């Protein structure tokens, strides 16, 4: 075999999300989102900071695109702020042409720079109007109709140029962090020290169910009314970290599978296999909503690919009462007392490239879909308190990406996993939700006092690595769709939809 490379049409790029970078919450008629409201409540974010300014990317669009071009990315993953497009959010509310124009311009600039736009419709910033009007994600019929309407406006406005759509970013986070733990907007929880409203026993499962249906409905709309004409792909992206047994016992092996059932299977099993995981159904009983036959027919097969956001690996033991983790306990400490990998700034993240490779294999074998890695990244410990020169030498982040890029190559060539894209998180340091600005995930350092951008070593590492590891020959095109030369290792038949 020739030197191990990724196919010529492999997409690599960098990722962001609207509320984390844009700022300018009132510009050009934008309406408020639940993250505006939530981040302005006392005590909800570290240091009480908000996304009011963030990386000021609404005003620095041209500069940001120029930097992406300098990095040599082939694609840029960003999200659209729903309340810039429809300030109040609903299907009978006015559409904001100025908001549409801003994203339209961004898309044009990207294409001009030879960068493929990869667009997320929903990265957590629900229009506040819809939360106030009917409870947002809790109201199945209303939210599905409004999301589908919003998706239609976006397909109409951008679909002539956007060929890669993600309906939702990380439904698990939307449901569990927003309606269970109450640490993300809208902050509902049974924990009355956090929230005066909410029921963590039921609401997350209802919200997850409604998000699945909203995703499937928008994908169905795209496929019936747009796909033929516009020729793109649409799918959902799920968060999920590898789960490994803490030790070699059957109990720990089982616990690891249970962890995967609750983090990934909750969404991926209905979407790719047509039912909720058995273990999840058993644990939650009738608190987990059921799909009607018509609904599951809509949901099953509703994603053209597997959208994968992943950061780390957890070692799993049975027990505990954290239902959101499937009553599994996570640790990074091995039985011999050593740590799994290098600790990040966030408690929940350590490096472990072997786990990344194992997860790619797990997803490929279980769901049989080509994989787009839409997020993967690392926050260096205490980067915010370092002098600039030191922060720019982000060795831990470089090692993280180096390990995972090598794992990606091995998964492709040695394991036969079909991987089509890789997006490091994130293009820029940005508003890290409840963690505020102390946690920096960027491959570009942002000095928030001046808004100046400084490439970190990891940005140049990635730029060079992908340049060296993507085949330079032109991709073979077949009626506008990608043809892949990679064999499917497990002999599964290719999915007819792609
Ligand atoms: C993802 N956790 O969120 C998001 O898609 C990004 O917007 C975010 O900035 C990035 O990961 C880094 O955190 C997550 O607590 C947030 O396990 C929290 C968790 C996982 C992912």
PDB file of N, CA and C and ligand atoms in Angstrom, residues 20 123-124 169-170 173 177 184 309 311 348 375 425 432-433 441, ligand 1:
ATOM      1  N   UNK A  20     -21.337  31.039  20.726  1.00  0.00           N
ATOM      2  CA  UNK A  20     -20.017  31.020  21.344  1.00  0.00           C
ATOM      3  C   UNK A  20     -19.060  32.039  20.739  1.00  0.00           C
ATOM      4  N   UNK A 123     -27.423  24.915  17.356  1.00  0.00           N
ATOM      5  CA  UNK A 123     -26.363  24.677  18.341  1.00  0.00           C
ATOM      6  C   UNK A 123     -26.768  25.405  19.635  1.00  0.00           C
ATOM      7  N   UNK A 124     -27.937  25.034  20.144  1.00  0.00           N
ATOM      8  CA  UNK A 124     -28.393  25.349  21.508  1.00  0.00           C
ATOM      9  C   UNK A 124     -29.047  26.702  21.741  1.00  0.00           C
ATOM     10  N   UNK A 169     -26.843  19.943  17.018  1.00  0.00           N
ATOM     11  CA  UNK A 169     -25.613  19.638  17.714  1.00  0.00           C
ATOM     12  C   UNK A 169     -25.944  19.035  19.071  1.00  0.00           C
ATOM     13  N   UNK A 170     -25.526  17.795  19.286  1.00  0.00           N
ATOM     14  CA  UNK A 170     -25.529  17.167  20.602  1.00  0.00           C
ATOM     15  C   UNK A 170     -26.854  17.208  21.349  1.00  0.00           C
ATOM     16  N   UNK A 173     -26.726  16.923  25.192  1.00  0.00           N
ATOM     17  CA  UNK A 173     -26.447  18.139  25.971  1.00  0.00           C
ATOM     18  C   UNK A 173     -27.693  19.012  26.079  1.00  0.00           C
ATOM     19  N   UNK A 177     -28.238  18.576  29.952  1.00  0.00           N
ATOM     20  CA  UNK A 177     -27.645  19.748  30.593  1.00  0.00           C
ATOM     21  C   UNK A 177     -28.656  20.881  30.709  1.00  0.00           C
ATOM     22  N   UNK A 184     -27.088  24.206  31.690  1.00  0.00           N
ATOM     23  CA  UNK A 184     -27.126  24.932  30.421  1.00  0.00           C
ATOM     24  C   UNK A 184     -28.537  25.493  30.239  1.00  0.00           C
ATOM     25  N   UNK A 309     -19.287  13.870  17.572  1.00  0.00           N
ATOM     26  CA  UNK A 309     -18.529  14.790  18.419  1.00  0.00           C
ATOM     27  C   UNK A 309     -17.954  13.972  19.560  1.00  0.00           C
ATOM     28  N   UNK A 311     -14.617  13.695  22.626  1.00  0.00           N
ATOM     29  CA  UNK A 311     -13.513  14.377  23.290  1.00  0.00           C
ATOM     30  C   UNK A 311     -12.599  13.456  24.071  1.00  0.00           C
ATOM     31  N   UNK A 348     -13.749  16.785  32.916  1.00  0.00           N
ATOM     32  CA  UNK A 348     -14.266  15.629  32.184  1.00  0.00           C
ATOM     33  C   UNK A 348     -13.416  15.194  31.000  1.00  0.00           C
ATOM     34  N   UNK A 375     -16.607  17.308  15.790  1.00  0.00           N
ATOM     35  CA  UNK A 375     -15.925  18.003  16.891  1.00  0.00           C
ATOM     36  C   UNK A 375     -14.967  17.058  17.569  1.00  0.00           C
ATOM     37  N   UNK A 425     -12.306  21.108  17.335  1.00  0.00           N
ATOM     38  CA  UNK A 425     -13.001  22.132  18.097  1.00  0.00           C
ATOM     39  C   UNK A 425     -11.970  22.813  18.958  1.00  0.00           C
ATOM     40  N   UNK A 432     -17.191  29.361  26.390  1.00  0.00           N
ATOM     41  CA  UNK A 432     -17.346  27.927  26.652  1.00  0.00           C
ATOM     42  C   UNK A 432     -18.553  27.713  27.592  1.00  0.00           C
ATOM     43  N   UNK A 433     -19.708  28.213  27.184  1.00  0.00           N
ATOM     44  CA  UNK A 433     -20.980  27.995  27.883  1.00  0.00           C
ATOM     45  C   UNK A 433     -20.863  28.329  29.369  1.00  0.00           C
ATOM     46  N   UNK A 441     -10.681  26.278  24.238  1.00  0.00           N
ATOM     47  CA  UNK A 441     -10.609  25.131  23.331  1.00  0.00           C
ATOM     48  C   UNK A 441     -10.018  25.501  21.976  1.00  0.00           C
TER      49      UNK A 441
HETATM   50  C1  LIG B   1     -19.461  20.446  23.064  1.00  0.00           C
HETATM   51  N1  LIG B   1     -19.572  17.567  28.871  1.00  0.00           N
HETATM   52  O1  LIG B   1     -20.133  20.529  24.273  1.00  0.00           O
HETATM   53  C2  LIG B   1     -20.123  21.527  22.239  1.00  0.00           C
HETATM   54  O2  LIG B   1     -20.693  21.092  21.036  1.00  0.00           O
HETATM   55  C3  LIG B   1     -19.323  22.752  22.064  1.00  0.00           C
HETATM   56  O3  LIG B   1     -20.170  23.842  21.837  1.00  0.00           O
HETATM   57  C4  LIG B   1     -18.414  22.936  23.256  1.00  0.00           C
HETATM   58  O4  LIG B   1     -17.760  24.160  23.259  1.00  0.00           O
HETATM   59  C5  LIG B   1     -17.435  21.775  23.234  1.00  0.00           C
HETATM   60  O5  LIG B   1     -18.108  20.540  23.265  1.00  0.00           O
HETATM   61  C6  LIG B   1     -16.418  21.788  24.360  1.00  0.00           C
HETATM   62  O6  LIG B   1     -17.036  21.601  25.600  1.00  0.00           O
HETATM   63  C7  LIG B   1     -19.929  19.758  25.371  1.00  0.00           C
HETATM   64  O7  LIG B   1     -19.816  18.138  29.973  1.00  0.00           O
HETATM   65  C8  LIG B   1     -20.163  20.355  26.594  1.00  0.00           C
HETATM   66  O8  LIG B   1     -19.242  16.354  28.835  1.00  0.00           O
HETATM   67  C9  LIG B   1     -20.045  19.629  27.747  1.00  0.00           C
HETATM   68  C10 LIG B   1     -19.699  18.295  27.682  1.00  0.00           C
HETATM   69  C11 LIG B   1     -19.451  17.691  26.450  1.00  0.00           C
HETATM   70  C12 LIG B   1     -19.569  18.431  25.307  1.00  0.00           C
END
